[in-house]
Coordinates of C-alpha atoms and ligand atoms in Angstrom, one line a residue:
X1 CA 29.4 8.2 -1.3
X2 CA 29.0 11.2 -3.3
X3 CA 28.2 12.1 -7.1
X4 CA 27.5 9.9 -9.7
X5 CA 24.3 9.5 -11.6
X6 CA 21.6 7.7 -10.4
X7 CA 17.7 6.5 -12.5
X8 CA 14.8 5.9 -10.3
X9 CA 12.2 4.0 -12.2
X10 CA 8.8 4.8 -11.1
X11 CA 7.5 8.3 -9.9
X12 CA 5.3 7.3 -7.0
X13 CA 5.7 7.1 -3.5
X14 CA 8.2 5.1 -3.5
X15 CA 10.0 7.0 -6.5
X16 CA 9.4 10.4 -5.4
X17 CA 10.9 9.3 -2.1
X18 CA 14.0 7.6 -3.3
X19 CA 14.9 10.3 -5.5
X20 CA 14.6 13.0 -2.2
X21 CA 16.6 10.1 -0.9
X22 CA 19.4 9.9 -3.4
X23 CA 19.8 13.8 -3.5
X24 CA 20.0 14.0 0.2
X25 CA 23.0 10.9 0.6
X26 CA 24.7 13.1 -2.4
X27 CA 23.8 12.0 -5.7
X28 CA 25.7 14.0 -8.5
X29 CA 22.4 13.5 -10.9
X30 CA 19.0 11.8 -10.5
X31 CA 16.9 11.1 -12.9
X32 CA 12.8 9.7 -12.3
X33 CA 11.2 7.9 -15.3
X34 CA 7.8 7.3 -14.8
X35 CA 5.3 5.9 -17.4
X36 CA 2.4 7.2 -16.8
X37 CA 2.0 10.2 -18.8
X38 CA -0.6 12.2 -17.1
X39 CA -0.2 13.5 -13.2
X40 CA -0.8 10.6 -10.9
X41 CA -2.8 12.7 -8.3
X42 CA -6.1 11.1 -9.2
X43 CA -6.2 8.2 -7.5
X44 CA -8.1 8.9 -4.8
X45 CA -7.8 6.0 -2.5
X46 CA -7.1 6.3 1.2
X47 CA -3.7 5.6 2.6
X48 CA -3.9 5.1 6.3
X49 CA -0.6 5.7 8.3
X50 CA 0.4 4.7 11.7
X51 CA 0.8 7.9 13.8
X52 CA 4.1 6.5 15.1
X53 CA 5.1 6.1 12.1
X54 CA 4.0 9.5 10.7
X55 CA 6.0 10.9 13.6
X56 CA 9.3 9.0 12.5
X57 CA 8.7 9.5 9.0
X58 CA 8.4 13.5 9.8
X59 CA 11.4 13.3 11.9
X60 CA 13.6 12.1 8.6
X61 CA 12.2 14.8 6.3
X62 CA 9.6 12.7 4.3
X63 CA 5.8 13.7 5.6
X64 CA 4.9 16.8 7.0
X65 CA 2.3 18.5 9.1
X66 CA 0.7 20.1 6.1
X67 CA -0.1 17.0 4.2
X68 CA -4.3 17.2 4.6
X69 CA -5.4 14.4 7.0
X70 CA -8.2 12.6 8.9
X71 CA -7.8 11.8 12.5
X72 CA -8.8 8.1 13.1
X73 CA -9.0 7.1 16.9
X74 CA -10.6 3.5 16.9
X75 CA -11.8 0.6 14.9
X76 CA -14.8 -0.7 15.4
X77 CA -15.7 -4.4 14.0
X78 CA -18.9 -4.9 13.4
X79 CA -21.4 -7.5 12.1
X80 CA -24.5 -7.9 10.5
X81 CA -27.8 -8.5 13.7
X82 CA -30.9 -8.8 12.0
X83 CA -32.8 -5.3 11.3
X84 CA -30.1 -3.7 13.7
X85 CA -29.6 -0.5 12.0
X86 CA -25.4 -0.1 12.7
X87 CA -25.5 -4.5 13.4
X88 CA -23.7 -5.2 16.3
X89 CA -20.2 -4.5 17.4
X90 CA -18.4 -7.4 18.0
X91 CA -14.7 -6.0 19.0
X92 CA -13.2 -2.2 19.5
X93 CA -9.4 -1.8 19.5
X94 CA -7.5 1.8 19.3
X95 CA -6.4 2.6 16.1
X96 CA -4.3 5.5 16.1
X97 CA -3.6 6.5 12.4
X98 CA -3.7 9.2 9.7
X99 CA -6.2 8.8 6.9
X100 CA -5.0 10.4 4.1
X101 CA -6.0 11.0 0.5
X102 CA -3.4 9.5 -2.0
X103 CA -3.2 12.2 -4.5
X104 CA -1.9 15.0 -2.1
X105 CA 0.2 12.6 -0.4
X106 CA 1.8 11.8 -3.6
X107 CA 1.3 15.5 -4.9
X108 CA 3.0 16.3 -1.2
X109 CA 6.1 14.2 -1.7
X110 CA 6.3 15.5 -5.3
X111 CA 7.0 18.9 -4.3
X112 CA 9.5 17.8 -1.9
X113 CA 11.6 16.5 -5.1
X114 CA 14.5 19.2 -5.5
X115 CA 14.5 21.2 -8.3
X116 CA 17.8 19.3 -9.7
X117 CA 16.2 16.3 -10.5
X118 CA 14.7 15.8 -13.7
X119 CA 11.1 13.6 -13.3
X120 CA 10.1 12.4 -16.9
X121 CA 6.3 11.6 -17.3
X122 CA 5.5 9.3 -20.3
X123 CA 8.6 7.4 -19.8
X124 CA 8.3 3.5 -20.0
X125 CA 11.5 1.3 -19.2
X126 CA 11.3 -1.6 -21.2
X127 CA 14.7 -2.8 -20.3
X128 CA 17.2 -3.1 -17.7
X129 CA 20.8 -4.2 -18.4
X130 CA 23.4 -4.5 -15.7
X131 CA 27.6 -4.5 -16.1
X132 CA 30.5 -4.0 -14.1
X133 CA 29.6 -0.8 -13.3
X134 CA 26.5 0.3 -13.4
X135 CA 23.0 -0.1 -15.8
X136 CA 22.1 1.0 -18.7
X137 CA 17.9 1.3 -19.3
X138 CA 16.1 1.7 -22.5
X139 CA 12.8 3.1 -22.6
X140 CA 9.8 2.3 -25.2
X141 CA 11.2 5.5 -27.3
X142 CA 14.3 4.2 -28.0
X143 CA 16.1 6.7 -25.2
X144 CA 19.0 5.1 -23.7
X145 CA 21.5 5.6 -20.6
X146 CA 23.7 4.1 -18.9
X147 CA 23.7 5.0 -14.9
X148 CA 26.3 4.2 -12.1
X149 CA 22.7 3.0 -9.7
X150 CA 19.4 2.2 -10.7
X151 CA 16.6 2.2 -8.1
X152 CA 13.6 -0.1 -9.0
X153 CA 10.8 1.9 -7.1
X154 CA 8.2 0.5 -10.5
X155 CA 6.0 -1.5 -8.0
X156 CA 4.6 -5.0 -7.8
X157 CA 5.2 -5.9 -11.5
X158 CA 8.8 -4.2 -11.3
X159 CA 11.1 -4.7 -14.3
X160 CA 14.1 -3.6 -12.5
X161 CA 13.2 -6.9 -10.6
X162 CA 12.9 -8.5 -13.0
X163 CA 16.2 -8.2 -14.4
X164 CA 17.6 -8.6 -10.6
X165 CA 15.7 -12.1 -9.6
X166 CA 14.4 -13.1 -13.0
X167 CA 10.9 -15.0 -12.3
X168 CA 10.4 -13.6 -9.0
X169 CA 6.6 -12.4 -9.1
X170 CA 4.0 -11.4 -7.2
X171 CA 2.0 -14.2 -5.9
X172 CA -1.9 -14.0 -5.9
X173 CA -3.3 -14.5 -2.5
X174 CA -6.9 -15.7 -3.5
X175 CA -8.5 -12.7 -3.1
X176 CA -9.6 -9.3 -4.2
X177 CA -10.1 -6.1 -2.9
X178 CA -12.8 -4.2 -4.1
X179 CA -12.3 -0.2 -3.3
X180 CA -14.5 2.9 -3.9
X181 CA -14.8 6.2 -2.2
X182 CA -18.2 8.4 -2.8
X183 CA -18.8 11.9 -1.2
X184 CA -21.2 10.2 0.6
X185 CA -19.3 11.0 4.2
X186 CA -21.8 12.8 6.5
X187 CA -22.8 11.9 9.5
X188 CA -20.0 9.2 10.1
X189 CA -21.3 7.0 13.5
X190 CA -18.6 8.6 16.0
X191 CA -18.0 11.8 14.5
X192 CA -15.6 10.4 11.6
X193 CA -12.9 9.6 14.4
X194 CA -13.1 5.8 14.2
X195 CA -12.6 3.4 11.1
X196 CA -15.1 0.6 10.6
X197 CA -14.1 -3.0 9.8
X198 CA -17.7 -4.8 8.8
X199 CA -16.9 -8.7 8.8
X200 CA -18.9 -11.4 7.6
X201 CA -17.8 -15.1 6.7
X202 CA -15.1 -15.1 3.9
X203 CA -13.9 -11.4 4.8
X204 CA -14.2 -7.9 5.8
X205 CA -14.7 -4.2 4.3
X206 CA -12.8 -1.4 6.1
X207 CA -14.5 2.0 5.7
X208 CA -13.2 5.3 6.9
X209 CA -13.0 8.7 5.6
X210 CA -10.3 10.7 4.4
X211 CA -9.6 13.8 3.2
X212 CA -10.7 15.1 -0.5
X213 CA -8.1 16.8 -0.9
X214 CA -9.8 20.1 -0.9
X215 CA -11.0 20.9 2.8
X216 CA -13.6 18.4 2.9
X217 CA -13.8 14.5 3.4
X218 CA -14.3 11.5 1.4
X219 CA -15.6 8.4 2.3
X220 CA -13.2 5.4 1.7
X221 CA -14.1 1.6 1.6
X222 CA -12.1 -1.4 0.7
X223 CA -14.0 -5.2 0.5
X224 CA -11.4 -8.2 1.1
X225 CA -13.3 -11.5 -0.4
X226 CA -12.1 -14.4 -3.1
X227 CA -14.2 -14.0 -6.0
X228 CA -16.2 -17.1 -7.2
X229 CA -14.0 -19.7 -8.6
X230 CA -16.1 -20.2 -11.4
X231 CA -15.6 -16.0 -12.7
X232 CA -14.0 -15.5 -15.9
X233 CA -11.8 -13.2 -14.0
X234 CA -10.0 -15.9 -12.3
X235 CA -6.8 -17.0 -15.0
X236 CA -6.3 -13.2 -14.9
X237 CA -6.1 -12.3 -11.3
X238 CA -3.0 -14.9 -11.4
X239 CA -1.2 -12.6 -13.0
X240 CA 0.0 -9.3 -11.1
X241 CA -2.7 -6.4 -12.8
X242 CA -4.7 -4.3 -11.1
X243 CA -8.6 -4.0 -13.0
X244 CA -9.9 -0.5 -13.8
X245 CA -13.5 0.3 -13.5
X246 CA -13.6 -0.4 -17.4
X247 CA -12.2 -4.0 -16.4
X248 CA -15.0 -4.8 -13.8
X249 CA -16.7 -7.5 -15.2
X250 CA -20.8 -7.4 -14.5
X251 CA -21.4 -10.5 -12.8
X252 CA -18.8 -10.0 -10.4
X253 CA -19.6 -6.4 -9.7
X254 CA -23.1 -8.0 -9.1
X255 CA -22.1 -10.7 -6.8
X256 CA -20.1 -8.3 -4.7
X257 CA -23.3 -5.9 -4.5
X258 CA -25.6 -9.1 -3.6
X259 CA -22.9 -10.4 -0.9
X260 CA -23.0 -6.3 1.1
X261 CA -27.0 -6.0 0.4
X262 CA -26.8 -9.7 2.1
X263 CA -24.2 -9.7 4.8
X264 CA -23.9 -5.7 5.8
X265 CA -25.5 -4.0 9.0
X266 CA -28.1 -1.9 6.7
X267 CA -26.2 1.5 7.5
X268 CA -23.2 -0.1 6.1
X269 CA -24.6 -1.5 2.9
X270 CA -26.5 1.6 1.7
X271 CA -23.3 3.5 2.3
X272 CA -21.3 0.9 -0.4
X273 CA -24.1 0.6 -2.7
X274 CA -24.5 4.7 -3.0
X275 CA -21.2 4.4 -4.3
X276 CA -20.6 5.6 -8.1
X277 CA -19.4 2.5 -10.6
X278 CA -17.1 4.7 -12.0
X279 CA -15.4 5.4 -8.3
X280 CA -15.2 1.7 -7.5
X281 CA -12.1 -0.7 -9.0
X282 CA -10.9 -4.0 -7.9
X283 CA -7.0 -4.8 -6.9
X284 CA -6.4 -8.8 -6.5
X285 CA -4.2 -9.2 -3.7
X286 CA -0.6 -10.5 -4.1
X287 CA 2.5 -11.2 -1.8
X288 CA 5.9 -10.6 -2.7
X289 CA 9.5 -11.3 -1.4
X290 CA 12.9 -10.9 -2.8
X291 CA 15.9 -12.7 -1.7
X292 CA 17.5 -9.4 -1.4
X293 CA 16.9 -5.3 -1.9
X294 CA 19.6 -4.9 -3.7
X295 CA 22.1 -7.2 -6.7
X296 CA 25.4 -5.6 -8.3
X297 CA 24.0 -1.5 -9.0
X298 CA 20.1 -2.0 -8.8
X299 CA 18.2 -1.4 -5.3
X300 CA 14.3 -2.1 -5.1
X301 CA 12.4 0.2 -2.7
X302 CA 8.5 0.3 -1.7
X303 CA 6.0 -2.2 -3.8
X304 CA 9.0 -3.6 -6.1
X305 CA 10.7 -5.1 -3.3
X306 CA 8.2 -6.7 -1.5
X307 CA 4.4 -6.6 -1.3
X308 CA 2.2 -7.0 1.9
X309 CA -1.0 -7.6 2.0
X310 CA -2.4 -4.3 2.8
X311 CA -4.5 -5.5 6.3
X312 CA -1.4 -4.4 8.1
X313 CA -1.7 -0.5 6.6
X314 CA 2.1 -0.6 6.1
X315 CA 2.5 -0.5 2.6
X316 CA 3.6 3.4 2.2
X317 CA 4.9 3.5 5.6
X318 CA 7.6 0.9 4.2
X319 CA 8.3 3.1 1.0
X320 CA 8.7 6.1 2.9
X321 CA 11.0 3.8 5.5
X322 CA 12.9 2.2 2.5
X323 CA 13.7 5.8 1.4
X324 CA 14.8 6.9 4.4
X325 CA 17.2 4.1 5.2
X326 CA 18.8 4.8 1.7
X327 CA 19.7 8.2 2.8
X328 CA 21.2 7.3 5.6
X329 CA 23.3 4.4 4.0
X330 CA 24.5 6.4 1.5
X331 CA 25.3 9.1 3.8
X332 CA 27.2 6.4 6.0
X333 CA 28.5 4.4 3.0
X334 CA 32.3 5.4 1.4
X335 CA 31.5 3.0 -2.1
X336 CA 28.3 2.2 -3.8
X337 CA 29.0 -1.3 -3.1
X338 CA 28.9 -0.4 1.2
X339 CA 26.2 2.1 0.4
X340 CA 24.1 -0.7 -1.1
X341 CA 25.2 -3.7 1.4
X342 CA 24.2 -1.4 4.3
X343 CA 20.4 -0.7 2.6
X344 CA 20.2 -4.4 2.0
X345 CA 21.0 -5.7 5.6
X346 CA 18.6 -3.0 7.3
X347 CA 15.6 -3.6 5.1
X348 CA 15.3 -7.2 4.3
X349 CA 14.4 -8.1 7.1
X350 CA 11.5 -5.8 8.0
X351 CA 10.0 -6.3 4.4
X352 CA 10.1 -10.4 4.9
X353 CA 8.5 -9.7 8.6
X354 CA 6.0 -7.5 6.9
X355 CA 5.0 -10.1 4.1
X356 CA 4.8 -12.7 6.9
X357 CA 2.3 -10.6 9.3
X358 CA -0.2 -9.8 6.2
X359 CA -0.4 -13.7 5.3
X360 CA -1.5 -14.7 8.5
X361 CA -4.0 -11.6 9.3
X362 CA -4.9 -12.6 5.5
X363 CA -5.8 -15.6 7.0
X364 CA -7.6 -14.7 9.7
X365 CA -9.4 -12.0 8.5
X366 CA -10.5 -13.6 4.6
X367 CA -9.2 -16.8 4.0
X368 CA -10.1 -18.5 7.3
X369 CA -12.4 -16.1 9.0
X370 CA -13.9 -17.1 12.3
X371 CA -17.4 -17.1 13.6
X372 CA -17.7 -13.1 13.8
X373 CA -21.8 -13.7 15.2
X374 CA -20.2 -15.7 18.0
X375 CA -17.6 -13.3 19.0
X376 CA -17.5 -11.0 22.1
X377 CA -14.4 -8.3 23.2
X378 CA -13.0 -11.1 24.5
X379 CA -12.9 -13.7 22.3
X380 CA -12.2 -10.9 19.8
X381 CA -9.4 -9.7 21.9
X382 CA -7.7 -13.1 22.1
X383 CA -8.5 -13.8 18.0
X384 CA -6.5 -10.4 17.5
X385 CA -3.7 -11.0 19.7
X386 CA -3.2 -14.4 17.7
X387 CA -2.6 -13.1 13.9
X388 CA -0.1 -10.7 15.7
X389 CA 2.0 -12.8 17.6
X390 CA 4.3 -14.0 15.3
X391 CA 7.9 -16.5 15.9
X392 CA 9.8 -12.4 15.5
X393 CA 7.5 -11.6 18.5
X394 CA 7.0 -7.9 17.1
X395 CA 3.7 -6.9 15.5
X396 CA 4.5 -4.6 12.8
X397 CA 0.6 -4.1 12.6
X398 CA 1.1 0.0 10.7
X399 CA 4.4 -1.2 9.9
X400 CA 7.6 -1.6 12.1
X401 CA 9.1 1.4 13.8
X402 CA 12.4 2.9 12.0
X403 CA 14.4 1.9 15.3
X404 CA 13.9 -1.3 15.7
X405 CA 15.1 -1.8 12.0
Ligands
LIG1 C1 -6.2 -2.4 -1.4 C2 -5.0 -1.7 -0.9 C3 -5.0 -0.9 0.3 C4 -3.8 -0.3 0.8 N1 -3.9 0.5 1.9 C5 -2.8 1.0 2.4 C6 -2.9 1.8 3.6 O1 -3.9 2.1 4.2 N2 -1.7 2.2 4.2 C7 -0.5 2.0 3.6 O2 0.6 2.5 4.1 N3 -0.4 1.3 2.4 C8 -1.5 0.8 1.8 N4 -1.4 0.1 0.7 C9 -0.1 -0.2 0.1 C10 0.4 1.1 -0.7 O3 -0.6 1.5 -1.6 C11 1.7 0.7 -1.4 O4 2.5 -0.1 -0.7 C12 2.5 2.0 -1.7 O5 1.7 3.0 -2.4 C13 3.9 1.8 -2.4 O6 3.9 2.3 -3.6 P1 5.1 2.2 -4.7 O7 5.5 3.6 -5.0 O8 6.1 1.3 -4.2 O9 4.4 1.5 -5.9 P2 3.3 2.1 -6.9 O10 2.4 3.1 -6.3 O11 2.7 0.9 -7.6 O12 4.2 2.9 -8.0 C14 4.9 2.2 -9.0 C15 5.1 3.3 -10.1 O13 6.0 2.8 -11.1 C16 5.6 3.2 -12.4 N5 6.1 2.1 -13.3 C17 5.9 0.8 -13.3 N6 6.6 0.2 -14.2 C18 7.3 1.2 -14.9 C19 8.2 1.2 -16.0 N7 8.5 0.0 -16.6 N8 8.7 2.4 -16.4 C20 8.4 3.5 -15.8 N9 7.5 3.6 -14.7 C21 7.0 2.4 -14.3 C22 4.0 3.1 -12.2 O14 3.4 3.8 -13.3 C23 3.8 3.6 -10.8 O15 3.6 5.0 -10.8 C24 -2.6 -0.5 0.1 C25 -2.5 -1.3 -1.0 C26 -3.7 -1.9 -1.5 C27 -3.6 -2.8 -2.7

């Protein structure tokens, strides 16, 4: 299928990769609106990627070498032993991934936008309208367009969606995650190479370091834990948002500080509590399905077409994979409507098997979290094998290779 003109909505990983996407099957003319108005680069999370993955994805044209990155070998679970300096580790399993910084992965896949297509900042789509043969959108300015395909790649609170599967949300999972990153990064147990999960009853914090996007490292941490029923937060985490730093309120910042200084190996809990306020934020959790990736001329990709929790670090890898099987469908594709049938068929099903392997190491890992004081390699072994066993019989723990589909 070639020509025609063609909107992303959204401008982040998912967006910049659908629009390399769309050029590459043969778009006549893309267009990226993306609302927020200044560069995105500054979030500086950590984005771990499978290094299987990373190979695939590099294959296809979507990451390469040059993107900076942390080695990460092994993870090491660990759990609070009395005085014990580092606690006590009570499972090891290899964890071959990439740690990367956000920003310059977005900033990365950014540049690898051609030249032809035009990426407005500042643009906010406040409405999606579907006909016959394509969608027209209108933006908060008043601009309006009509397009032959529109590709929702606006995240978990996706108005392209919206106008797809009207009422399909994101569903809160219970829980929060509480993220910060501090320069705070030398002297990482194990030389840096290994990511550390500390557990304690009612969830885990993952801590590893990443790049900073400027030759050095950063140090990366993300608490999973339900906040107190009782917090005034509560009617608010229902609904998908995510809660700047100017959002946290101060009791729940506190209890979150009390339950490390409580529950952390000491290393671990000085290393979270050196953390600036102004680098921490908190992200409730949600899950998200659609019935399908695509409806008439509108195609979801990355966060807007389904969301996993993130234990299974597969969130980008999906993006990256949704944007690559659009290339090739609408390479292989002679209509839009084959182009789009094609996408559908080959992603549905990974992003459902995705959704499905988060809830239950959601589960086991925060909701329902086992005696972690008890636990040896080999009951840790056997508790791990569990959460990954599920009815497909494929793990998708980093996300599921390209091949298999
Ligand atoms: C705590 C946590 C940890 C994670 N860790 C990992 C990890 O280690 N590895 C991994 O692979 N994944 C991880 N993920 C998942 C990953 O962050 C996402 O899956 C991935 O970034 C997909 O992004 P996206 O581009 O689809 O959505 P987003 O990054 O949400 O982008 C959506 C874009 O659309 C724009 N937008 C929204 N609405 C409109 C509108 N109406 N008009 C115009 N623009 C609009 C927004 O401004 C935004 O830029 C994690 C997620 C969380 C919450």
């Amino acid at each position: 299928m070639r020509g025609g003109s063609i909107a992303v909505v959204g401008g982040s990983i998912a967006g910049c990769a659908a629009a390399l996407a769309a050029s590459r099957g043969g778009a006549g003319k893309v267009t990226v609106f993306e609302r927020a108005d200044a560069e995105l680069r500054d979030r500086g999370v950590g984005i771990a990627l499978h290094s299987d993955r990373y190979d695939e994805l590099k294959d296809a044209g979507y990451v390469a070498p040059e993107m900076p990155w942390a080695p990460l070998t092994r993870r090491v679970w660990s759990v609070r032993e009395g005085d014990a300096e580092h606690g006590r580790a009570v499972g090891e399993q290899p964890f071959p991934f990439r740690a990367y910084n956000w920003g310059s992965l977005w900033s990365e896949l950014r540049h690898r936008v051609p030249e032809g297509v035009t990426y407005r900042s500042g643009a906010v789509v406040t409405d999606v309208d579907p006909d016959s043969d394509g969608v027209t959108l209108r933006l908060a300015d008043g601009y309006e367009e009509h397009f032959d395909v529109v590709i929702g790649a606006d995240g978990y609170r996706s108005v392209v969606r919206e106008a797809m599967f009207p009422g399909a949300e994101a569903a809160y999972a219970g829980y929060i995650g509480w993220r910060g990153t501090s320069s705070d990064v030398d002297g990482l147990p194990l030389d840096g190479l290994a990511a550390h999960n500390i557990v304690f009853p009612g969830g885990h914090c993952m801590i590893y370091r990443i790049p900073d996007g400027a030759g050095g490292h950063r140090l990366n941490w993300v608490l999973y834990t339900a906040p107190p029923q009782t917090d005034a937060l509560q009617p608010d985490l229902r609904t998908p948002t995510s809660l700047p730093p100017g959002r946290l309120n101060a009791e729940l910042t506190a209890r979150l500080r009390a339950l490390v200084a409580d529950n952390f190996p000491p290393y671990w809990a000085a290393r979270v509590l050196r953390t600036p306020a102004e680098t921490t934020f908190i992200q409730p959790i949600y899950d998200l399905e659609v019935p399908h990736y695509t409806s008439g001329r509108m195609v979801l990709v990355g966060d807007a077409a389904s969301v996993a929790r993130p234990h299974i670090g597969g969130g980008s890898v999906k993006a990256l994979q949704d944007a690559t099987a659009l290339e090739a469908a609408w390479v292989a594709g002679d209509s839009w409507k084959e182009v789009l049938e094609r996408y559908d068929t080959g992603r549905g099903a990974v992003g459902a098997a995705m959704v499905a392997l988060a809830r239950r190491m959601g589960s086991a890992q925060v909701e329902n979290t086992p005696d972690w004081s008890a636990m040896e390699q080999p009951e840790f072994d056997a508790w791990w094998q569990d959460q990954n066993s599920g009815s497909d019989r494929r793990s998708g723990f980093g996300g599921h290779s390209l091949k298999a589909g």
